Amino acid sequence: MVDAVIANWDGHDYQARFFWVHASGLRNPDMAHVVEVSYEADGPKGFDDVVVRYSPGMASRRPFRIEAAHHQVKYHVNQAGRFGYEDLVEPEFIGATKFSILQRLKEAIEKAPPNSTFTLVTTDRIRDDDPLGKLLKTSDKSIDVDKLMVGKTPASEMGKVRKLWREHLGLKDDAALVAIIDAFHIMEGYYSLQDMREHVDLRFQVVGLSAGGNNLEYPLDGAARTLKASQRNVLTREAFEELCLEQGWVRTVQPDDRKNISIRSFSDGPTDYLDATPENTLSLLHLFDIRHLQAGADWQTNVQPAVEGFLDRVKGTDKNIRLHLETHSSIAFLSGALLGFKTNTHVEINQKGRGPTTVWRSDDGKTGPRAEISIINMHEADDIAVVASFSRNALLDVEDYVRDKGITIGRILHVTPNGGPGQKSLVGGEHAADLADQIADAVKAMRPALGSTLHFFIAAPNAFTFFMGQHRDSMGPVTLYEFDFKKAVDGSYHPSFRIA
């Protein structure tokens, strides 16, 4: 019974934190199109946990601008939950007794204003072998209706899905089903409860607000419930500002006036838009299937020119930026190379990790010990591999890859943090920048031969990788590599960019 009570509390707190993440947009001058955020709104039922309204509508990959985004937030206390397409017709899946989430979706679409979207946000994950996983678009986690329509007969894989959903909703044909499913998004495997707290803290910090601090009880959880009880749960920009002043959340020292810039090859889901305005966001999601390139896409000819063109514009117009890098490490390195020391652009990095999400900058005063560096002689060859084992020890994987692929590496420069690799091995931005400086000096001391290439294998926070990339001009040609963490291909490294 006690565990059930705690689970119920955690579920409410999770929903509250999701609400505050979106509410922060009401105080962000770059997000003027966020005009209203509701907590447990009056409707439409089933997707009323958090509702966000935009004016003008929010730009998206859809043919229309989204004017209202409706969310159902489903939290479980552990990561054991798995679901598939059949669960979407079961009321029990959303803790109901009568109506399924698809039935709620159909009803919501009938009642909601035009240009609305409907998102299930859940900590549960889709089963690996379920057709539903094949239907989620990487770009925005919407249902790919084109894939849903593959297969002409009810016996085909997608035919079974269509038949079950269509009959469950009492629809006459597949066209009617597509009209409903097309507005549906599923954010599966979403953040943990602690992650959501850190997410709120960061969003509040960016817009000049204080949040919960280092307290056991997180005050914003109760504040959301109080808003509902006092019928103040629909916040406009004016109402949110009044609330912040009333609660004493406004910081006396406001954050620097910086332009938020976002590059994404991964997705956070329904809060992606809060990082930066659409014109200051480069989305590469259409080129990737989770962490791997889509078939036909290429790092050198598709990804690199897109990043270069975007950051060339940024550094030509903005000198003080906050860079959000929800990206592969290679893109973080390339970004550092493009925003190097000679560009006169001062960059701070929005850094996420196992600890609280924070802003890292090279002069933030968060210093730490120097790294441990060893040199491993391999062959009589000029190329050098730089292995940065900060988050995990990558050396064995690199040695296996170099041997299996027959890459001729003369020496390996292996770098580990003082005390060994780990998710919290770097203290902050200045520590990361100092270690990047140390590695650059170590590479220079090795006196690479003219025409040789440095091969970078980096297991580290993106902020460090960005600072490392800022040294590229002094290091000569560089080849970068990405590791197949989820073993979707072969569980090894794959080359990405070559920067000459």
Short mmCIF file of C-alpha atoms in Angstrom, two decimals:
data_model
loop_
_atom_site.label_atom_id
_atom_site.label_comp_id
_atom_site.label_asym_id
_atom_site.label_seq_id
_atom_site.Cartn_x
_atom_site.Cartn_y
_atom_site.Cartn_z
CA MET A 1 0.00 0.00 0.00
CA VAL A 2 2.81 2.39 0.91
CA ASP A 3 4.52 1.73 -2.44
CA ALA A 4 1.25 2.42 -4.27
CA VAL A 5 0.85 5.74 -2.45
CA ILE A 6 4.41 6.77 -3.29
CA ALA A 7 3.89 5.79 -6.93
CA ASN A 8 0.78 7.97 -7.02
CA TRP A 9 2.70 10.92 -5.53
CA ASP A 10 5.54 10.45 -8.02
CA GLY A 11 3.10 10.37 -10.91
CA HIS A 12 1.60 13.71 -9.88
CA ASP A 13 5.06 15.20 -9.35
CA TYR A 14 6.19 13.99 -12.77
CA GLN A 15 3.22 15.64 -14.44
CA ALA A 16 3.85 18.86 -12.47
CA ARG A 17 7.45 19.00 -13.59
CA PHE A 18 6.47 18.44 -17.22
CA PHE A 19 4.09 21.40 -16.78
CA TRP A 20 6.78 23.70 -15.34
CA VAL A 21 9.18 22.89 -18.17
CA HIS A 22 6.59 24.18 -20.64
CA ALA A 23 5.51 27.07 -18.39
CA SER A 24 9.08 28.41 -18.45
CA GLY A 25 8.50 29.28 -22.09
CA LEU A 26 6.02 31.93 -20.94
CA ARG A 27 8.94 33.98 -19.63
CA ASN A 28 11.33 33.37 -22.52
CA PRO A 29 11.52 36.40 -24.85
CA ASP A 30 12.61 34.10 -27.67
CA MET A 31 9.40 32.09 -27.23
CA ALA A 32 6.81 34.86 -27.61
CA HIS A 33 4.55 32.44 -29.49
CA VAL A 34 3.99 30.45 -26.25
CA VAL A 35 0.90 32.24 -24.96
CA GLU A 36 -0.78 29.80 -22.55
CA VAL A 37 0.16 26.67 -20.58
CA SER A 38 -2.45 24.70 -18.61
CA TYR A 39 -2.09 22.09 -15.87
CA GLU A 40 -4.91 19.53 -15.77
CA ALA A 41 -7.02 21.63 -18.10
CA ASP A 42 -10.75 21.19 -18.66
CA GLY A 43 -10.30 19.28 -21.87
CA PRO A 44 -10.19 17.51 -24.15
CA LYS A 45 -10.39 14.57 -21.74
CA GLY A 46 -7.52 12.13 -21.94
CA PHE A 47 -5.06 14.71 -23.27
CA ASP A 48 -5.59 17.42 -20.68
CA ASP A 49 -2.65 16.82 -18.33
CA VAL A 50 -0.66 19.66 -19.91
CA VAL A 51 -1.91 21.83 -22.77
CA VAL A 52 0.28 24.41 -24.52
CA ARG A 53 -1.18 27.06 -26.84
CA TYR A 54 0.77 29.03 -29.42
CA SER A 55 0.03 32.29 -31.25
CA PRO A 56 1.19 32.46 -33.93
CA GLY A 57 1.23 28.70 -34.32
CA MET A 58 4.49 26.85 -33.68
CA ALA A 59 6.48 25.88 -36.74
CA SER A 60 6.88 22.12 -37.14
CA ARG A 61 7.36 19.41 -39.74
CA ARG A 62 3.63 19.34 -40.26
CA PRO A 63 2.02 21.23 -43.17
CA PHE A 64 0.37 23.55 -40.62
CA ARG A 65 1.57 25.56 -37.64
CA ILE A 66 0.59 23.90 -34.36
CA GLU A 67 -1.79 26.11 -32.35
CA ALA A 68 -2.41 23.73 -29.43
CA ALA A 69 -0.36 20.79 -28.13
CA HIS A 70 -2.23 18.41 -25.81
CA HIS A 71 -0.35 15.92 -23.62
CA GLN A 72 -1.18 12.87 -21.57
CA VAL A 73 1.61 12.12 -19.08
CA LYS A 74 1.95 8.49 -17.95
CA TYR A 75 4.57 7.73 -15.29
CA HIS A 76 5.77 4.42 -13.85
CA VAL A 77 8.18 4.03 -10.94
CA ASN A 78 10.50 1.69 -12.85
CA GLN A 79 11.71 1.10 -16.40
CA ALA A 80 10.23 -2.38 -16.70
CA GLY A 81 7.12 -1.27 -18.56
CA ARG A 82 6.86 -2.29 -22.20
CA PHE A 83 3.97 -1.79 -24.60
CA GLY A 84 2.95 -2.26 -28.21
CA TYR A 85 0.25 -1.42 -30.71
CA GLU A 86 -2.29 -3.76 -29.06
CA ASP A 87 -2.01 -1.93 -25.73
CA LEU A 88 -3.35 1.25 -27.31
CA VAL A 89 -6.83 -0.32 -27.43
CA GLU A 90 -6.75 -1.45 -23.79
CA PRO A 91 -8.14 0.97 -21.15
CA GLU A 92 -5.83 -0.56 -18.53
CA PHE A 93 -2.82 0.76 -20.40
CA ILE A 94 -3.63 4.29 -19.22
CA GLY A 95 -5.07 3.23 -15.88
CA ALA A 96 -8.69 3.54 -17.08
CA THR A 97 -11.61 1.13 -16.87
CA LYS A 98 -13.69 2.08 -19.89
CA PHE A 99 -11.91 4.06 -22.59
CA SER A 100 -8.59 3.34 -24.31
CA ILE A 101 -6.08 5.99 -25.30
CA LEU A 102 -7.12 5.63 -28.96
CA GLN A 103 -10.73 6.24 -28.02
CA ARG A 104 -9.65 9.28 -26.02
CA LEU A 105 -7.63 10.42 -29.03
CA LYS A 106 -10.63 10.14 -31.34
CA GLU A 107 -12.81 12.09 -28.89
CA ALA A 108 -10.11 14.74 -28.38
CA ILE A 109 -9.71 15.34 -32.10
CA GLU A 110 -13.46 15.86 -32.44
CA LYS A 111 -13.51 18.45 -29.63
CA ALA A 112 -10.15 20.21 -29.94
CA PRO A 113 -9.60 23.26 -32.14
CA PRO A 114 -8.00 22.82 -35.58
CA ASN A 115 -4.22 22.55 -35.87
CA SER A 116 -3.86 20.59 -32.63
CA THR A 117 -1.54 17.71 -31.80
CA PHE A 118 -1.89 15.00 -29.15
CA THR A 119 1.07 13.42 -27.39
CA LEU A 120 1.42 10.47 -25.03
CA VAL A 121 4.44 11.09 -22.79
CA THR A 122 5.45 7.90 -20.97
CA THR A 123 8.40 6.44 -19.12
CA ASP A 124 7.46 3.04 -20.57
CA ARG A 125 9.14 1.81 -23.74
CA ILE A 126 7.84 0.19 -26.88
CA ARG A 127 8.70 -3.51 -27.13
CA ASP A 128 11.62 -4.12 -29.46
CA ASP A 129 9.73 -6.56 -31.68
CA ASP A 130 6.48 -4.58 -31.91
CA PRO A 131 5.31 -2.94 -35.17
CA LEU A 132 4.56 0.26 -33.25
CA GLY A 133 8.29 0.97 -33.00
CA LYS A 134 8.53 1.00 -36.79
CA LEU A 135 5.78 3.61 -37.01
CA LEU A 136 7.38 6.34 -34.89
CA LYS A 137 9.17 9.06 -36.84
CA THR A 138 12.57 9.93 -35.44
CA SER A 139 12.04 13.63 -36.14
CA ASP A 140 9.05 14.30 -33.86
CA LYS A 141 7.77 10.90 -32.65
CA SER A 142 4.58 11.24 -34.66
CA ILE A 143 3.01 8.20 -36.29
CA ASP A 144 4.25 7.63 -39.83
CA VAL A 145 0.94 7.13 -41.63
CA ASP A 146 2.70 6.22 -44.87
CA LYS A 147 4.35 3.24 -43.15
CA LEU A 148 1.04 2.42 -41.48
CA MET A 149 -0.53 2.02 -44.92
CA VAL A 150 2.10 -0.48 -46.14
CA GLY A 151 0.60 -3.90 -46.88
CA LYS A 152 -2.70 -4.35 -48.65
CA THR A 153 -4.18 -7.24 -46.73
CA PRO A 154 -5.25 -7.57 -43.07
CA ALA A 155 -2.73 -10.42 -42.79
CA SER A 156 0.26 -8.13 -43.42
CA GLU A 157 2.17 -6.67 -40.47
CA MET A 158 0.70 -3.19 -40.78
CA GLY A 159 -2.61 -4.59 -42.00
CA LYS A 160 -3.06 -6.23 -38.59
CA VAL A 161 -2.36 -2.92 -36.87
CA ARG A 162 -4.82 -1.03 -39.06
CA LYS A 163 -7.52 -3.68 -38.63
CA LEU A 164 -7.27 -3.73 -34.84
CA TRP A 165 -7.26 0.07 -34.48
CA ARG A 166 -9.95 0.65 -37.11
CA GLU A 167 -12.38 -1.89 -35.67
CA HIS A 168 -11.71 -0.74 -32.11
CA LEU A 169 -12.65 2.84 -33.08
CA GLY A 170 -15.62 1.76 -35.22
CA LEU A 171 -14.26 3.42 -38.36
CA LYS A 172 -15.47 2.59 -41.82
CA ASP A 173 -12.11 2.63 -43.64
CA ASP A 174 -8.37 3.25 -43.37
CA ALA A 175 -8.72 6.87 -44.51
CA ALA A 176 -10.77 7.65 -41.40
CA LEU A 177 -8.12 5.95 -39.26
CA VAL A 178 -5.32 7.98 -40.83
CA ALA A 179 -7.22 11.22 -40.13
CA ILE A 180 -7.06 10.36 -36.41
CA ILE A 181 -3.65 8.75 -36.11
CA ASP A 182 -1.95 11.53 -38.09
CA ALA A 183 -2.24 13.91 -35.10
CA PHE A 184 -0.80 11.40 -32.58
CA HIS A 185 2.72 11.45 -31.07
CA ILE A 186 4.24 8.94 -28.65
CA MET A 187 7.20 10.02 -26.51
CA GLU A 188 8.27 6.65 -25.07
CA GLY A 189 11.09 6.04 -22.61
CA TYR A 190 10.91 9.66 -21.46
CA TYR A 191 12.96 11.27 -18.68
CA SER A 192 13.16 9.95 -15.13
CA LEU A 193 11.57 11.87 -12.25
CA GLN A 194 14.98 13.22 -11.21
CA ASP A 195 15.80 14.16 -14.81
CA MET A 196 12.58 16.16 -14.93
CA ARG A 197 13.56 18.06 -11.80
CA GLU A 198 16.90 18.96 -13.35
CA HIS A 199 15.15 19.90 -16.58
CA VAL A 200 12.89 22.33 -14.70
CA ASP A 201 15.86 23.81 -12.83
CA LEU A 202 17.68 24.50 -16.09
CA ARG A 203 14.65 26.01 -17.83
CA PHE A 204 13.99 28.26 -14.87
CA GLN A 205 17.66 29.27 -14.72
CA VAL A 206 17.64 30.25 -18.41
CA VAL A 207 14.66 32.60 -17.95
CA GLY A 208 15.96 34.17 -14.73
CA LEU A 209 14.04 32.16 -12.15
CA SER A 210 15.09 30.12 -9.14
CA ALA A 211 13.59 26.65 -8.69
CA GLY A 212 13.92 24.07 -5.94
CA GLY A 213 17.54 24.28 -4.89
CA ASN A 214 19.19 21.35 -3.12
CA ASN A 215 16.16 20.44 -1.00
CA LEU A 216 14.69 17.02 -0.32
CA GLU A 217 11.20 18.33 -1.05
CA TYR A 218 10.81 20.00 -4.43
CA PRO A 219 8.52 23.01 -3.87
CA LEU A 220 7.36 23.30 -7.48
CA ASP A 221 5.57 19.94 -7.22
CA GLY A 222 3.22 21.26 -4.57
CA ALA A 223 2.93 24.62 -6.32
CA ALA A 224 1.35 22.96 -9.36
CA ARG A 225 -1.23 21.20 -7.24
CA THR A 226 -2.01 24.47 -5.46
CA LEU A 227 -2.60 26.17 -8.80
CA LYS A 228 -5.18 23.53 -9.66
CA ALA A 229 -6.87 23.75 -6.28
CA SER A 230 -7.08 27.54 -6.49
CA GLN A 231 -8.28 27.44 -10.12
CA ARG A 232 -5.19 29.29 -11.36
CA ASN A 233 -3.97 26.37 -13.45
CA VAL A 234 -4.27 28.18 -16.80
CA LEU A 235 -1.24 30.45 -17.10
CA THR A 236 -0.82 33.23 -19.63
CA ARG A 237 2.41 35.18 -19.91
CA GLU A 238 1.01 37.86 -17.62
CA ALA A 239 -0.35 35.35 -15.08
CA PHE A 240 2.94 33.45 -14.97
CA GLU A 241 4.91 36.64 -14.37
CA GLU A 242 2.54 37.58 -11.56
CA LEU A 243 2.96 34.11 -10.04
CA CYS A 244 6.76 34.26 -10.23
CA LEU A 245 6.84 37.64 -8.46
CA GLU A 246 4.33 36.46 -5.87
CA GLN A 247 6.35 33.33 -5.07
CA GLY A 248 9.72 35.11 -5.04
CA TRP A 249 11.09 33.02 -7.90
CA VAL A 250 12.57 35.96 -9.85
CA ARG A 251 16.33 36.13 -9.43
CA THR A 252 17.79 39.50 -8.45
CA VAL A 253 20.70 38.87 -10.83
CA GLN A 254 19.36 38.07 -14.26
CA PRO A 255 21.17 35.77 -16.73
CA ASP A 256 23.37 37.17 -19.47
CA ASP A 257 21.64 38.33 -22.59
CA ARG A 258 22.62 35.47 -24.86
CA LYS A 259 21.15 34.07 -28.04
CA ASN A 260 19.98 30.48 -27.61
CA ILE A 261 21.22 28.32 -30.49
CA SER A 262 20.24 24.67 -30.86
CA ILE A 263 21.64 21.83 -32.97
CA ARG A 264 19.83 18.49 -32.79
CA SER A 265 20.59 15.05 -34.09
CA PHE A 266 18.71 13.55 -31.07
CA SER A 267 15.24 14.50 -29.85
CA ASP A 268 13.98 15.43 -26.39
CA GLY A 269 10.44 15.27 -27.70
CA PRO A 270 7.71 17.76 -26.84
CA THR A 271 10.09 20.21 -25.12
CA ASP A 272 12.56 20.48 -28.01
CA TYR A 273 11.13 23.81 -29.06
CA LEU A 274 12.09 25.44 -25.74
CA ASP A 275 15.82 25.35 -26.52
CA ALA A 276 15.73 28.00 -29.23
CA THR A 277 13.45 29.63 -31.76
CA PRO A 278 12.93 27.74 -35.05
CA GLU A 279 15.18 30.13 -36.97
CA ASN A 280 17.95 29.51 -34.42
CA THR A 281 17.56 25.72 -34.49
CA LEU A 282 19.26 23.27 -36.83
CA SER A 283 17.41 19.95 -36.81
CA LEU A 284 19.25 17.01 -38.34
CA LEU A 285 16.73 14.46 -37.10
CA HIS A 286 15.58 13.63 -40.63
CA LEU A 287 19.07 12.31 -41.40
CA PHE A 288 19.21 9.86 -38.48
CA ASP A 289 17.43 6.78 -37.24
CA ILE A 290 18.06 7.25 -33.51
CA ARG A 291 21.89 7.34 -33.48
CA HIS A 292 22.60 5.97 -36.94
CA LEU A 293 22.45 7.66 -40.31
CA GLN A 294 19.40 6.96 -42.41
CA ALA A 295 20.00 4.87 -45.50
CA GLY A 296 21.41 7.09 -48.23
CA ALA A 297 22.59 9.84 -45.85
CA ASP A 298 26.27 10.69 -45.47
CA TRP A 299 28.22 12.48 -42.74
CA GLN A 300 30.47 14.32 -45.16
CA THR A 301 28.00 15.36 -47.85
CA ASN A 302 24.79 15.82 -45.83
CA VAL A 303 25.54 16.50 -42.17
CA GLN A 304 28.74 18.55 -42.33
CA PRO A 305 27.54 21.17 -44.88
CA ALA A 306 24.32 21.67 -42.91
CA VAL A 307 26.22 22.35 -39.67
CA GLU A 308 28.77 24.57 -41.42
CA GLY A 309 26.11 26.68 -43.14
CA PHE A 310 24.10 27.09 -39.95
CA LEU A 311 27.04 28.09 -37.74
CA ASP A 312 28.52 30.38 -40.39
CA ARG A 313 25.31 32.39 -40.15
CA VAL A 314 25.34 32.29 -36.35
CA LYS A 315 28.89 33.53 -35.92
CA GLY A 316 28.25 36.28 -38.45
CA THR A 317 25.34 37.71 -36.47
CA ASP A 318 25.76 36.74 -32.79
CA LYS A 319 28.83 37.04 -30.57
CA ASN A 320 27.36 35.76 -27.27
CA ILE A 321 25.48 32.49 -27.56
CA ARG A 322 24.22 29.62 -25.43
CA LEU A 323 24.63 26.47 -27.49
CA HIS A 324 22.29 23.49 -26.96
CA LEU A 325 23.97 20.39 -28.40
CA GLU A 326 21.59 17.43 -28.41
CA THR A 327 23.95 15.81 -30.88
CA HIS A 328 26.48 13.15 -31.68
CA SER A 329 29.95 13.95 -30.33
CA SER A 330 31.27 14.45 -33.88
CA ILE A 331 28.84 17.33 -34.39
CA ALA A 332 29.91 18.85 -31.05
CA PHE A 333 33.56 18.67 -32.18
CA LEU A 334 32.74 20.18 -35.58
CA SER A 335 30.79 22.97 -33.86
CA GLY A 336 33.85 23.79 -31.76
CA ALA A 337 36.03 23.83 -34.86
CA LEU A 338 33.63 26.25 -36.57
CA LEU A 339 33.31 28.46 -33.48
CA GLY A 340 37.02 28.44 -32.70
CA PHE A 341 39.20 30.96 -30.91
CA LYS A 342 39.56 33.22 -33.95
CA THR A 343 35.81 33.78 -34.44
CA ASN A 344 35.49 36.10 -31.41
CA THR A 345 32.29 34.27 -30.46
CA HIS A 346 31.79 33.61 -26.74
CA VAL A 347 29.98 30.31 -26.31
CA GLU A 348 28.50 28.60 -23.27
CA ILE A 349 27.21 25.04 -23.53
CA ASN A 350 23.97 23.63 -22.15
CA GLN A 351 25.38 20.40 -20.69
CA LYS A 352 23.25 17.43 -19.71
CA GLY A 353 24.43 14.35 -17.87
CA ARG A 354 23.88 12.14 -14.85
CA GLY A 355 24.22 15.18 -12.59
CA PRO A 356 22.04 18.29 -12.80
CA THR A 357 21.79 19.90 -16.23
CA THR A 358 23.95 23.01 -16.12
CA VAL A 359 25.50 25.67 -18.30
CA TRP A 360 29.23 25.14 -18.92
CA ARG A 361 31.60 27.87 -20.05
CA SER A 362 35.37 27.99 -20.27
CA ASP A 363 35.55 30.71 -17.59
CA ASP A 364 32.90 29.47 -15.13
CA GLY A 365 35.44 28.91 -12.34
CA LYS A 366 34.65 25.19 -12.04
CA THR A 367 38.15 23.77 -12.15
CA GLY A 368 39.48 20.28 -11.51
CA PRO A 369 42.64 18.14 -11.64
CA ARG A 370 44.64 17.55 -14.77
CA ALA A 371 44.14 14.38 -16.76
CA GLU A 372 46.35 11.29 -16.84
CA ILE A 373 47.97 10.82 -20.26
CA SER A 374 49.74 7.75 -21.60
CA ILE A 375 51.21 7.03 -25.03
CA ILE A 376 50.89 3.54 -26.52
CA ASN A 377 53.18 2.65 -29.43
CA MET A 378 51.43 0.61 -32.11
CA HIS A 379 53.18 0.57 -35.51
CA GLU A 380 55.73 2.40 -37.58
CA ALA A 381 53.21 4.88 -38.92
CA ASP A 382 52.48 8.60 -38.75
CA ASP A 383 48.79 8.72 -37.79
CA ILE A 384 47.88 9.23 -34.13
CA ALA A 385 44.70 8.12 -32.33
CA VAL A 386 43.50 10.36 -29.49
CA VAL A 387 41.30 8.39 -27.08
CA ALA A 388 39.50 10.53 -24.48
CA SER A 389 38.14 8.12 -21.86
CA PHE A 390 36.26 10.53 -19.59
CA SER A 391 32.72 9.08 -19.40
CA ARG A 392 33.90 5.48 -19.88
CA ASN A 393 37.13 3.67 -20.73
CA ALA A 394 37.12 3.50 -24.51
CA LEU A 395 40.63 2.15 -25.05
CA LEU A 396 39.80 -1.54 -25.54
CA ASP A 397 37.00 -0.73 -28.00
CA VAL A 398 39.35 1.52 -29.96
CA GLU A 399 42.14 -1.08 -30.03
CA ASP A 400 39.66 -3.72 -31.25
CA TYR A 401 38.33 -1.39 -33.94
CA VAL A 402 41.78 -0.35 -35.19
CA ARG A 403 42.87 -3.99 -35.35
CA ASP A 404 39.68 -5.30 -37.00
CA LYS A 405 39.54 -2.53 -39.63
CA GLY A 406 43.24 -2.62 -40.38
CA ILE A 407 43.73 1.10 -39.68
CA THR A 408 47.42 1.89 -39.43
CA ILE A 409 47.92 3.89 -36.25
CA GLY A 410 51.44 4.71 -35.12
CA ARG A 411 50.65 5.83 -31.58
CA ILE A 412 47.64 6.10 -29.28
CA LEU A 413 47.36 9.05 -26.93
CA HIS A 414 45.10 7.76 -24.15
CA VAL A 415 43.59 10.35 -21.79
CA THR A 416 41.73 9.52 -18.57
CA PRO A 417 40.53 11.80 -15.79
CA ASN A 418 42.24 11.87 -12.43
CA GLY A 419 40.44 9.18 -10.44
CA GLY A 420 39.28 7.24 -13.50
CA PRO A 421 36.43 7.53 -16.02
CA GLY A 422 32.90 8.23 -14.87
CA GLN A 423 29.78 10.24 -15.62
CA LYS A 424 30.87 12.97 -13.17
CA SER A 425 34.60 13.00 -13.90
CA LEU A 426 34.50 16.59 -15.18
CA VAL A 427 33.64 19.32 -12.69
CA GLY A 428 32.38 21.94 -15.12
CA GLY A 429 33.16 24.12 -18.09
CA GLU A 430 36.56 25.49 -17.06
CA HIS A 431 37.73 21.99 -16.13
CA ALA A 432 36.61 20.66 -19.54
CA ALA A 433 38.32 23.53 -21.37
CA ASP A 434 41.54 23.05 -19.36
CA LEU A 435 41.64 19.35 -20.25
CA ALA A 436 41.07 20.15 -23.93
CA ASP A 437 44.04 22.56 -23.70
CA GLN A 438 46.12 19.83 -22.02
CA ILE A 439 45.34 17.32 -24.78
CA ALA A 440 46.13 19.85 -27.51
CA ASP A 441 49.51 20.53 -25.87
CA ALA A 442 50.18 16.77 -25.57
CA VAL A 443 49.41 16.25 -29.26
CA LYS A 444 51.74 19.09 -30.20
CA ALA A 445 54.50 17.56 -28.03
CA MET A 446 54.19 14.31 -30.01
CA ARG A 447 55.22 16.28 -33.11
CA PRO A 448 52.84 14.67 -35.64
CA ALA A 449 54.40 14.23 -39.07
CA LEU A 450 53.39 16.59 -41.85
CA GLY A 451 50.38 15.11 -43.66
CA SER A 452 49.45 12.76 -40.83
CA THR A 453 45.89 12.49 -39.48
CA LEU A 454 44.62 12.60 -35.92
CA HIS A 455 41.88 10.06 -35.22
CA PHE A 456 39.60 11.18 -32.38
CA PHE A 457 37.64 8.67 -30.28
CA ILE A 458 35.84 10.66 -27.59
CA ALA A 459 33.81 9.33 -24.66
CA ALA A 460 33.06 12.59 -22.86
CA PRO A 461 30.43 15.29 -22.36
CA ASN A 462 29.65 17.33 -25.46
CA ALA A 463 30.91 20.50 -23.76
CA PHE A 464 34.41 18.99 -23.54
CA THR A 465 34.18 17.78 -27.14
CA PHE A 466 33.19 21.29 -28.26
CA PHE A 467 36.20 22.81 -26.45
CA MET A 468 38.41 20.13 -27.99
CA GLY A 469 37.12 21.04 -31.43
CA GLN A 470 38.18 24.65 -30.89
CA HIS A 471 41.80 23.44 -31.12
CA ARG A 472 41.31 21.86 -34.53
CA ASP A 473 43.13 24.62 -36.46
CA SER A 474 46.37 23.88 -34.59
CA MET A 475 46.17 20.11 -35.01
CA GLY A 476 45.87 19.52 -38.76
CA PRO A 477 43.58 16.96 -40.44
CA VAL A 478 41.21 15.16 -38.09
CA THR A 479 38.98 12.11 -38.50
CA LEU A 480 36.16 11.62 -35.98
CA TYR A 481 34.36 8.43 -34.93
CA GLU A 482 31.01 7.48 -33.40
CA PHE A 483 30.43 4.44 -31.21
CA ASP A 484 27.47 2.09 -31.69
CA PHE A 485 26.29 2.17 -28.07
CA LYS A 486 23.04 0.27 -28.56
CA LYS A 487 24.65 -2.32 -30.87
CA ALA A 488 22.15 -1.53 -33.58
CA VAL A 489 24.80 -2.33 -36.20
CA ASP A 490 27.92 -4.01 -34.78
CA GLY A 491 28.70 -2.48 -31.38
CA SER A 492 31.86 -0.84 -32.71
CA TYR A 493 33.13 2.49 -34.01
CA HIS A 494 32.22 4.12 -37.32
CA PRO A 495 33.97 7.07 -38.98
CA SER A 496 31.99 10.29 -39.30
CA PHE A 497 33.67 13.55 -40.39
CA ARG A 498 37.09 14.13 -41.83
CA ILE A 499 38.03 17.76 -41.21
CA ALA A 500 41.02 18.84 -43.29
#
